[in-house]
Coordinates of C-alpha atoms and ligand atoms in Angstrom, one line a residue:
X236 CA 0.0 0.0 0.0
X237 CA 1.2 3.1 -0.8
X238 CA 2.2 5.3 1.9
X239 CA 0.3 9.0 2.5
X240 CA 2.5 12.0 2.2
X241 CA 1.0 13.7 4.7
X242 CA 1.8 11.0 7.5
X243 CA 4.3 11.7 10.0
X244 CA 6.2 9.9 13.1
X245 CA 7.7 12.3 15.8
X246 CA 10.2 11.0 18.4
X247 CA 10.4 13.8 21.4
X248 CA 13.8 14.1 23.5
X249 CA 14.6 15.8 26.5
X250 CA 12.8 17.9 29.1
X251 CA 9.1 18.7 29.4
X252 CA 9.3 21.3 27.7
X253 CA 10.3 19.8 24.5
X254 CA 7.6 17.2 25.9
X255 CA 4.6 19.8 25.3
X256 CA 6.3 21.3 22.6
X257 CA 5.8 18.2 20.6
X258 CA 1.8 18.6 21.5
X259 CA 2.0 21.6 20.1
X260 CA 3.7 20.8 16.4
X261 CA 1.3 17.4 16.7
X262 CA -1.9 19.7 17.6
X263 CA -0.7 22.1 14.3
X264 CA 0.1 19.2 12.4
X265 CA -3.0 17.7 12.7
X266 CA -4.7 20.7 11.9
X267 CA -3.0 20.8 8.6
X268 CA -4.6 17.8 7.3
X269 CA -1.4 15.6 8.9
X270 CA -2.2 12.4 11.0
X271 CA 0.4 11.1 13.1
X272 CA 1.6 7.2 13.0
X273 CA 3.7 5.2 15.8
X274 CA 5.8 3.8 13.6
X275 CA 9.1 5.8 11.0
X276 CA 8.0 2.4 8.8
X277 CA 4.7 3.9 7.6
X278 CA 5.3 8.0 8.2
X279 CA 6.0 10.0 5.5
X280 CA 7.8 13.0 7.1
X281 CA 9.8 11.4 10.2
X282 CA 10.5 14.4 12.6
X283 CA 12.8 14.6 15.7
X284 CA 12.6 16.7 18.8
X285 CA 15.7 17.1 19.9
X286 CA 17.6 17.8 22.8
X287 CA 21.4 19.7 23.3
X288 CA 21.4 20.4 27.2
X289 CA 23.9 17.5 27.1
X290 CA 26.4 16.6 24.6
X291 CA 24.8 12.5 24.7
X292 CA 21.6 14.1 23.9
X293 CA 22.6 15.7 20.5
X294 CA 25.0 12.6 19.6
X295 CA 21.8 10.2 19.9
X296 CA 19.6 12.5 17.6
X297 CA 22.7 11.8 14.7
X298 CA 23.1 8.3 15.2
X299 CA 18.9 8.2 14.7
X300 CA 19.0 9.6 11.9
X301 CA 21.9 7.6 10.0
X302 CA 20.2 4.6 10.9
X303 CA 17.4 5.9 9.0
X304 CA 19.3 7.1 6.1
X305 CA 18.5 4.1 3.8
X306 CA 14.3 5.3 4.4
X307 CA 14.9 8.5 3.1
X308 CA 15.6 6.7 -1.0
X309 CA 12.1 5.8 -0.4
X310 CA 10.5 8.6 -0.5
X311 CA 10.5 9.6 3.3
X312 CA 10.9 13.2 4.4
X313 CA 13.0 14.1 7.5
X314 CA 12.8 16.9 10.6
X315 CA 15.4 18.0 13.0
X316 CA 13.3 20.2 15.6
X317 CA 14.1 21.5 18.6
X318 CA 17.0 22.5 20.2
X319 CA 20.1 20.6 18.5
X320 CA 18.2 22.3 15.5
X321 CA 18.5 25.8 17.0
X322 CA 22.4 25.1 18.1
X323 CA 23.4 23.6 14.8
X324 CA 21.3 25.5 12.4
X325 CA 22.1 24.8 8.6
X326 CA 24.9 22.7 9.8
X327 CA 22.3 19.7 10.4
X328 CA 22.0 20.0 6.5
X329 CA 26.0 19.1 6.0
X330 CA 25.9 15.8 8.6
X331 CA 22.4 14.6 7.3
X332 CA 22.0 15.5 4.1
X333 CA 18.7 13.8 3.8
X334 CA 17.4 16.0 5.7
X335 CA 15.2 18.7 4.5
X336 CA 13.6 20.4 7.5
X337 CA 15.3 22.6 10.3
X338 CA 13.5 24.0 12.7
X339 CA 14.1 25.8 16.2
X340 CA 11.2 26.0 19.3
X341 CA 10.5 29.3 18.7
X342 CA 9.4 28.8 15.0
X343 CA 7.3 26.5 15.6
X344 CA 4.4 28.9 14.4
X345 CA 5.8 29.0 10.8
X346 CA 5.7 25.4 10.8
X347 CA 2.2 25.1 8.2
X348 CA 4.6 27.4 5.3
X349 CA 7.2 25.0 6.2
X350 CA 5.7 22.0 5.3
X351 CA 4.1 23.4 2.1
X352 CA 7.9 24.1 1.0
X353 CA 9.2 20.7 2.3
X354 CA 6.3 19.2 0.5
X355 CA 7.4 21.2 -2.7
X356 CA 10.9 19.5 -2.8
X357 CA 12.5 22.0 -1.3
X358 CA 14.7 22.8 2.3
X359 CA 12.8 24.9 5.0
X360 CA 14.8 26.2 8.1
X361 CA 12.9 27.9 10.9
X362 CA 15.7 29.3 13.0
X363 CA 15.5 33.1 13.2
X364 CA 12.5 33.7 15.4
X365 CA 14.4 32.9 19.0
X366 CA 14.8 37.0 19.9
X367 CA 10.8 37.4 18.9
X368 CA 8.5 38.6 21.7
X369 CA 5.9 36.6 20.9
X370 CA 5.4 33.5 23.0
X371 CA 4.4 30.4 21.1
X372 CA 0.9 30.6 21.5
X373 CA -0.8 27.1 21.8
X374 CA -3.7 27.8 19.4
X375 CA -3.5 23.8 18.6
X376 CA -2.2 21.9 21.3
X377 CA -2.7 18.4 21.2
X378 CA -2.5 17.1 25.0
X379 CA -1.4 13.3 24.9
X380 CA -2.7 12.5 28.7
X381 CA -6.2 13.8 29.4
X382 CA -6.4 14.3 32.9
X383 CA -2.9 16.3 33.7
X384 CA -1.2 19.2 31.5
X385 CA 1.2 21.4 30.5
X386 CA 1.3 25.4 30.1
X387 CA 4.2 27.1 29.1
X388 CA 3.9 30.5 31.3
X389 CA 7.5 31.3 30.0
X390 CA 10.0 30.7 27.2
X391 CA 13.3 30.9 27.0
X392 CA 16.0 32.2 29.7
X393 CA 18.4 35.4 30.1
X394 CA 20.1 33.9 33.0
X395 CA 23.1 32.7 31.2
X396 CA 24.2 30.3 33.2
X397 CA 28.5 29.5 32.1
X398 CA 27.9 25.8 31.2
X399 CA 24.1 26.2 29.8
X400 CA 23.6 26.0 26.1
X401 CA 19.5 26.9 26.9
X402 CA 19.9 30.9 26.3
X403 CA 21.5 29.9 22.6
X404 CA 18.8 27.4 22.2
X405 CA 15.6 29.1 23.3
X406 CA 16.3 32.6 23.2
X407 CA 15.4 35.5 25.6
X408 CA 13.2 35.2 28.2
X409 CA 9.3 35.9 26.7
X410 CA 6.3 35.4 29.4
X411 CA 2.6 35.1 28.5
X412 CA -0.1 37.3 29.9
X413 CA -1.5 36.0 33.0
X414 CA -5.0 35.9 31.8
X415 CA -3.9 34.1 29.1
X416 CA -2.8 31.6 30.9
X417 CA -5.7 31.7 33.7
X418 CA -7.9 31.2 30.1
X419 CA -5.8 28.0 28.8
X420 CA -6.2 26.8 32.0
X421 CA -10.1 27.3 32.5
X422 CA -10.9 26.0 29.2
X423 CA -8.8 22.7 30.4
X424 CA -10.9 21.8 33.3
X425 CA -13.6 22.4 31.5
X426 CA -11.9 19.1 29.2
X427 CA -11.6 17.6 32.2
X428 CA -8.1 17.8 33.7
X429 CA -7.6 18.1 37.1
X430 CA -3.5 18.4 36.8
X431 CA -1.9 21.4 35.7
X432 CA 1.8 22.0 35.6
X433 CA 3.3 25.1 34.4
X434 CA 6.6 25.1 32.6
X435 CA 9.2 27.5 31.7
X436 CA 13.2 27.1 31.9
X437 CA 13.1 29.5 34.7
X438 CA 9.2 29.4 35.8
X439 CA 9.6 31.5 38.5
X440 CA 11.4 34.2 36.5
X441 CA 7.7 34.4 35.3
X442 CA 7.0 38.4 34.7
X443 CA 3.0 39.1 33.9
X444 CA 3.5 40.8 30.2
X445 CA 0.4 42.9 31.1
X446 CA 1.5 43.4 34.8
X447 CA -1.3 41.8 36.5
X448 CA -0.2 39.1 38.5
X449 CA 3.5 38.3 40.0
X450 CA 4.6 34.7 39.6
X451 CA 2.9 33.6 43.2
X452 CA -0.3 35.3 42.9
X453 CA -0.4 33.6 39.3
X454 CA -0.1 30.0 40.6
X455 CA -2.6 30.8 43.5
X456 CA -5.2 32.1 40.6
X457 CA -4.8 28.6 38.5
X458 CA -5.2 26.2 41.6
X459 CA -8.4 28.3 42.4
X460 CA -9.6 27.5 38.6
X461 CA -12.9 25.3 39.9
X462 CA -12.0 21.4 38.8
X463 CA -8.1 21.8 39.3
X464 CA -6.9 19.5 42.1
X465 CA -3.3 19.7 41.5
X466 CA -0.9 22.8 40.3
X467 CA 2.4 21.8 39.9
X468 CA 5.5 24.5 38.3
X469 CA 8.7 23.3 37.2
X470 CA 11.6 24.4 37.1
X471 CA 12.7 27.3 39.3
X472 CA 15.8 29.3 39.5
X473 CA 17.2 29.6 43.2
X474 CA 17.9 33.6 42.7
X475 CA 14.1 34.7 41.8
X476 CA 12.7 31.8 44.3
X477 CA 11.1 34.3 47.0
X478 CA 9.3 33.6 50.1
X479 CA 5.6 34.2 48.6
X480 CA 6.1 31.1 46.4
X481 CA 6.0 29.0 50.2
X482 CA 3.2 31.2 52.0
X483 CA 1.1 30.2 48.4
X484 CA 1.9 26.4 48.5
X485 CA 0.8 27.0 52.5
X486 CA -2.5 29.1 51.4
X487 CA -3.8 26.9 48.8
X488 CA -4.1 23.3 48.9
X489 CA -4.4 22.6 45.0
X490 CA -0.5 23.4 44.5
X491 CA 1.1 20.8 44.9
X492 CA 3.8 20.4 48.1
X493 CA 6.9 19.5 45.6
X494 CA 9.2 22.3 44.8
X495 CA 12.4 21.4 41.6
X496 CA 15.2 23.9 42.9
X497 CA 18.0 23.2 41.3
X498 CA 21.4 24.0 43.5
X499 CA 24.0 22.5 40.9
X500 CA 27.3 23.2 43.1
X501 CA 27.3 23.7 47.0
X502 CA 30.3 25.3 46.7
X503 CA 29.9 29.0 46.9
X504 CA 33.2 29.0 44.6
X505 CA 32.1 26.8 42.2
X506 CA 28.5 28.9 41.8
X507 CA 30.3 32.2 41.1
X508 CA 32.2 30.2 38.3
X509 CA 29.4 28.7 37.1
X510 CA 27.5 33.0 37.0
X511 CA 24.5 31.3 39.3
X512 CA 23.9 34.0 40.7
X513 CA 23.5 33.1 44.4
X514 CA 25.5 31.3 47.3
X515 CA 25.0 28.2 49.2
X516 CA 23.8 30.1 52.6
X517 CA 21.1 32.2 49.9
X518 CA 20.3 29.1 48.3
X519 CA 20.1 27.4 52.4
X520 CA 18.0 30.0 53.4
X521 CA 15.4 29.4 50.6
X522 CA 15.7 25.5 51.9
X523 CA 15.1 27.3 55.2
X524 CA 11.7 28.6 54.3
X525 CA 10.5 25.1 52.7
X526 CA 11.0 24.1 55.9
X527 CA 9.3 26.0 57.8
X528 CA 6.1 25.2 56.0
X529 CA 3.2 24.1 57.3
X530 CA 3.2 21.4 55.1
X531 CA 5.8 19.2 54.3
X532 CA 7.4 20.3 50.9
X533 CA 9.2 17.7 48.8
X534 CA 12.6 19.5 47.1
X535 CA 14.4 17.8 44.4
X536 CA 17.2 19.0 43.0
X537 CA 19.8 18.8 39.9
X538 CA 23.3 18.5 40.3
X539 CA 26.8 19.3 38.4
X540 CA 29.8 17.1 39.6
X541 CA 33.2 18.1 37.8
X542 CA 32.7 21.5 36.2
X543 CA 35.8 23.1 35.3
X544 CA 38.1 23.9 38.3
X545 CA 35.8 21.9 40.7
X546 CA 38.3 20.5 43.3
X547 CA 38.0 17.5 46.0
X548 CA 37.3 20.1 49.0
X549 CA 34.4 21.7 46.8
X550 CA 33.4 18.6 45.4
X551 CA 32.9 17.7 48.9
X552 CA 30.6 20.8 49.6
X553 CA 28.3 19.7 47.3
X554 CA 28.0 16.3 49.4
X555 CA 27.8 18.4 53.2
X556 CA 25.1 20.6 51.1
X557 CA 23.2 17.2 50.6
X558 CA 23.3 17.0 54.6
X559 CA 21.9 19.9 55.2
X560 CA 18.8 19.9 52.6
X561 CA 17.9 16.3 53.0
X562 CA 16.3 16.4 49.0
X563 CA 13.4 14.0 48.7
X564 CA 15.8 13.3 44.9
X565 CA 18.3 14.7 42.8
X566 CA 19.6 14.2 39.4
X567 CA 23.0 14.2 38.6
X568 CA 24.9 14.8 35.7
X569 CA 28.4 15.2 34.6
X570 CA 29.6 18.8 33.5
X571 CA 29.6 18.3 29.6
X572 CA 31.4 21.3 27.5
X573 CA 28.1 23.3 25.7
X574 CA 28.8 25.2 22.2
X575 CA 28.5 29.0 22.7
X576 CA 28.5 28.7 26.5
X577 CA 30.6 30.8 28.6
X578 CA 32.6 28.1 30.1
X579 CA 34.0 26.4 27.1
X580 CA 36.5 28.8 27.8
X581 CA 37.8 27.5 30.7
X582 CA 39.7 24.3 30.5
X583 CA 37.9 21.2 31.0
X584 CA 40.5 19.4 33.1
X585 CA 38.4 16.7 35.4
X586 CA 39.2 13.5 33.7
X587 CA 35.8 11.6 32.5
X588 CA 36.8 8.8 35.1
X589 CA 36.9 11.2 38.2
X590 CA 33.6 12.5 37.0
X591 CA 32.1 9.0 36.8
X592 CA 33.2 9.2 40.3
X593 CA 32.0 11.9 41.5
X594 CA 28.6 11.3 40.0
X595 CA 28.7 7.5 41.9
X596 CA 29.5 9.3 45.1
X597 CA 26.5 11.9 44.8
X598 CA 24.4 9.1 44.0
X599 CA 25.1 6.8 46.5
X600 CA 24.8 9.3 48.8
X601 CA 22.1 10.8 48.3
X602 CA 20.3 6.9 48.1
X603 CA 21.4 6.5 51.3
X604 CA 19.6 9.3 52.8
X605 CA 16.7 8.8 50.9
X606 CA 17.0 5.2 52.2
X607 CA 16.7 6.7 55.9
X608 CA 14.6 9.4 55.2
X609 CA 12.0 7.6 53.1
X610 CA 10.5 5.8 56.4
X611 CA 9.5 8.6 57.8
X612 CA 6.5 8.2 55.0
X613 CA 5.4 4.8 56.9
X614 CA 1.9 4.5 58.0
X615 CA 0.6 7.8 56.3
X616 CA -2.7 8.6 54.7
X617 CA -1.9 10.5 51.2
X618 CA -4.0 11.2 47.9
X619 CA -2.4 9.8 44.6
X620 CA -3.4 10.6 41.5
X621 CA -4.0 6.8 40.1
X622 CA -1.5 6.8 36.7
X623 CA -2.0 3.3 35.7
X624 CA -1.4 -0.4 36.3
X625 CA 1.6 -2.7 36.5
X626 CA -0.3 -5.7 35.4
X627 CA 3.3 -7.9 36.0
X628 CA 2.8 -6.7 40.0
X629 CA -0.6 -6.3 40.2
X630 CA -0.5 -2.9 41.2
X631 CA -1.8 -0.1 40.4
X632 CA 0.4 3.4 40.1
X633 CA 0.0 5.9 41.9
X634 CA 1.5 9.7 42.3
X635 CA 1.5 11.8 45.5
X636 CA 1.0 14.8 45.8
X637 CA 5.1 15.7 46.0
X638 CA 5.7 14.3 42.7
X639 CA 6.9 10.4 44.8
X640 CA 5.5 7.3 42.9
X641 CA 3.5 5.4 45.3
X642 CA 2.5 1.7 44.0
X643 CA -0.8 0.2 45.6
X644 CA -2.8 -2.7 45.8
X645 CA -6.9 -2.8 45.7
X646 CA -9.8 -4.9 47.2
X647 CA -10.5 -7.1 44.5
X648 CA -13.9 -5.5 43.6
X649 CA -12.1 -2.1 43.7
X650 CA -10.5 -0.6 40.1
X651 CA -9.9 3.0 40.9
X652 CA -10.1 4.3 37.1
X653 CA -6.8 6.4 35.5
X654 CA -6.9 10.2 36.2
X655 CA -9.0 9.8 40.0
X656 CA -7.7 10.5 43.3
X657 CA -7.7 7.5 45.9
X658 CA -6.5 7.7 49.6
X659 CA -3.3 5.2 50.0
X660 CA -2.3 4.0 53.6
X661 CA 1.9 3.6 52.6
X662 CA 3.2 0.1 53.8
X663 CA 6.8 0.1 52.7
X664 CA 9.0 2.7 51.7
X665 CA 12.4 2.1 49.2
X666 CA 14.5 4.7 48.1
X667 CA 13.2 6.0 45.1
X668 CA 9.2 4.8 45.7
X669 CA 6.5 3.8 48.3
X670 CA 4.3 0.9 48.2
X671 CA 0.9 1.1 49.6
X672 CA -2.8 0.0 50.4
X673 CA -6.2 1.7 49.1
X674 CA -7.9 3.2 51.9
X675 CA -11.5 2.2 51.0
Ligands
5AD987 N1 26.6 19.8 31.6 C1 26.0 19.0 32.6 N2 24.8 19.2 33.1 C2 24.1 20.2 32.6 N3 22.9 20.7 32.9 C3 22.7 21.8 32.1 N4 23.7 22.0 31.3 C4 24.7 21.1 31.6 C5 26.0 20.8 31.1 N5 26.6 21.6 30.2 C6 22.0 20.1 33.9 C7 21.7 21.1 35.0 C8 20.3 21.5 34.7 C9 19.7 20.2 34.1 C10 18.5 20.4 33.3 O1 20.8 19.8 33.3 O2 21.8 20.4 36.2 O3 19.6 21.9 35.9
SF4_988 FE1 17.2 20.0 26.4 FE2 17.3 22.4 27.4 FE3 16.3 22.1 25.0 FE4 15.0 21.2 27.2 S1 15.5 23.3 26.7 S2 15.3 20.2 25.3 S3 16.6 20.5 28.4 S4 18.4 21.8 25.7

């Protein structure tokens, strides 16, 4: 059979931003008489969402697409999207000649001319529109889970950050109108979500366009949109993280208790280096007024090991800095040299081995404390949100309200249904997820 031109697969990489990007070229391609297929085998325009934040990221989107190469004699049509897109511009032309589309986040707009020219035979780049002030607007979004989603409140990020490639990739920082976003919101529990989560690189750098609302008042204003149960914002920037963002998770029960703050260092050295604007006691006393919540607030963190210059004694900061926080998770990477980025200047001198290291250490340690901390959870009532079911286990999956997975078992007669909220009494606790009983 022969295969529809206007077919197309789309593999998504990296954060959730690129995650509810895709929706959004799906939700456009769709509405330009495009339907989407699981498999490259029967698509006729094969697109890629790509990822650059590290360099494993951008080397996976390559290898992809020469395995792919032989598809493109018959007939098939490829993308590059994203942000490897945006970093390597025409240059994706030159490594994958078969290639014939190259497109960056914020062009995703001019996407409907771009496939007319791609469908003409031609080569379309969308790559210009990053310094724009106009926010991708997400006239057709097409959500993939229909009881929690995304709103980007904020694009882009002027933080400039020495090892971060996202200013080059996503431009200036751009934030939407609160009411438009109180709108997007509305209309989607009116569809029937009860999960919101708003997104930007920096969300709390969010800045009201039309001056209405600050960042706190804004999440307040969507977890008091009637049907949402759950507001959760990711991911914030230490520096703009102020004290109102706490006294609204205390205020208003819909936003979630789970705050993403990356620290990336706890060396005060190390965070001038690496421009973060902020030491470890600023960044402690933000811990410091998590903690002295009235609820418990989850914190989850992203870490650096081995950025350029990092020595044993500051290595070892960041692993005192674990001590004093007590994360509920982190996610560690290895510093990985960025094109464009400020600290390609400085000389990467940690061997790869002693960053392996490093990493391990981190890890370990911070399992062990969630191993100790983690029973503290025993015996508790909580609310998940019901995700699924692990058939293999016989249990179904659950998510708290601080973002922990917390598998359950039923009553035989009892199937909670995908998208409710069940109360789960939490039997056992390991590291990285809680077990639990249904509370009927
Ligand atoms: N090398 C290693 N990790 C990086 N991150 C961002 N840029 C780099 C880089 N060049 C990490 C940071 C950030 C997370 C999304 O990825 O920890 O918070
Ligand atoms: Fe990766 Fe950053 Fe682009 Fe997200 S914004 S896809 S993390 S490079």
């Amino acid at each position: 059979m022969a295969e529809s031109p206007k077919t197309f697969y789309l593999e998504t990489f990296g954060c959730q931003m690129n995650v509810h990007d895709s929706e959004k070229v799906i939700g456009t391609l769709v509405s330009e008489g495009y339907r989407q297929v699981p498999t490259v085998e029967e698509a006729g325009l094969v697109l890629y969402n790509t990822c650059s934040i590290r360099d494993k990221a951008e080397q996976k989107v390559f290898h992809r697409l020469a395995d792919y190469k032989k598809l493109q004699k018959q007939g098939k049509k490829f993308g590059v999207l994203g942000c490897v897109a945006q970093q390597e511009g025409a240059k994706v032309f030159e490594r994958a000649p078969y290639v014939s589309l190259v497109c960056g986040s914020a062009s995703y707009r001019n996407l409907p001319e771009m496939l007319i020219q791609i469908e003409a035979g031609e080569r379309a780049t969308g790559l210009d529109d990053r310094q724009t002030d106009k926010c991708f607007e997400t006239e057709f979004t097409a959500r993939t889970n229909p009881h929690r989603g995304y709103i980007t409140i904020i694009e882009g990020c002027d933080k400039f950050c020495a090892y971060c490639v996202v200013p080059f990739t996503r431009g200036k920082e751009r934030s939407r109108t609160s009411d438009s976003v109180l709108d997007e919101a509305r209309q989607m529990a009116d569809l029937g979500y009860s999960e919101i989560q708003l997104l930007g690189q920096n969300v709390n750098s969010y800045k009201d366009s039309a001056g209405k609302r600050s960042f706190a008042e804004l999440l307040a204003a969507v977890g008091e949109v009637p049907g949402i149960r759950r507001v959760r914002f990711t991911t914030s920037h230490p520096r703009d993280f102020g004290r109102d963002i706490v006294q609204a998770i205390d205020a208003v029960p819909t936003l979630c208790d789970h705050v993403h703050l990356p620290v990336q260092s706890g060396s005060t050295r190390v965070l001038d280096a690496m421009q973060r604007l902020y030491t470890r006691e600023q960044y402690l006393e933000r811990i410091s007024w998590m903690k002295a919540a009235r609820r418990e607030i989850s914190i989850t963190s992203d870490i650096i090991v081995g950025f350029p210059g990092e020595t044993e004694a500051e290595f070892e900061e960041t692993l005192s800095l674990l001590d004093d926080v007590q994360y509920d998770a982190i996610f560690g990477f290895k510093y990985s040299p960025r094109p464009n980025t400020p600290a390609l200047k400085l000389e990467d001198a940690i061997p790869d081995e002693e960053k392996v290291r490093r990493l391990a250490v981190v890890n370990e340690k911070q399992r062990d404390l969630q191993r100790k901390a983690n029973d503290r959870h025993l015996g508790k009532i909580v609310e998940v949100m019901v995700e699924g079911k692990n058939e293999a286990r016989q249990q179904w999956i659950g998510r708290t309200s601080q973002n922990k997975v917390l598998n359950f078992t039923a009553g035989e007669s009892t199937v909670p249904s995908v998208g409710s909220y069940v109360p789960v009494i939490i039997t056992v606790c390991f590291p990285n997820s809680l077990l639990g009983e249904m509370v009927v």
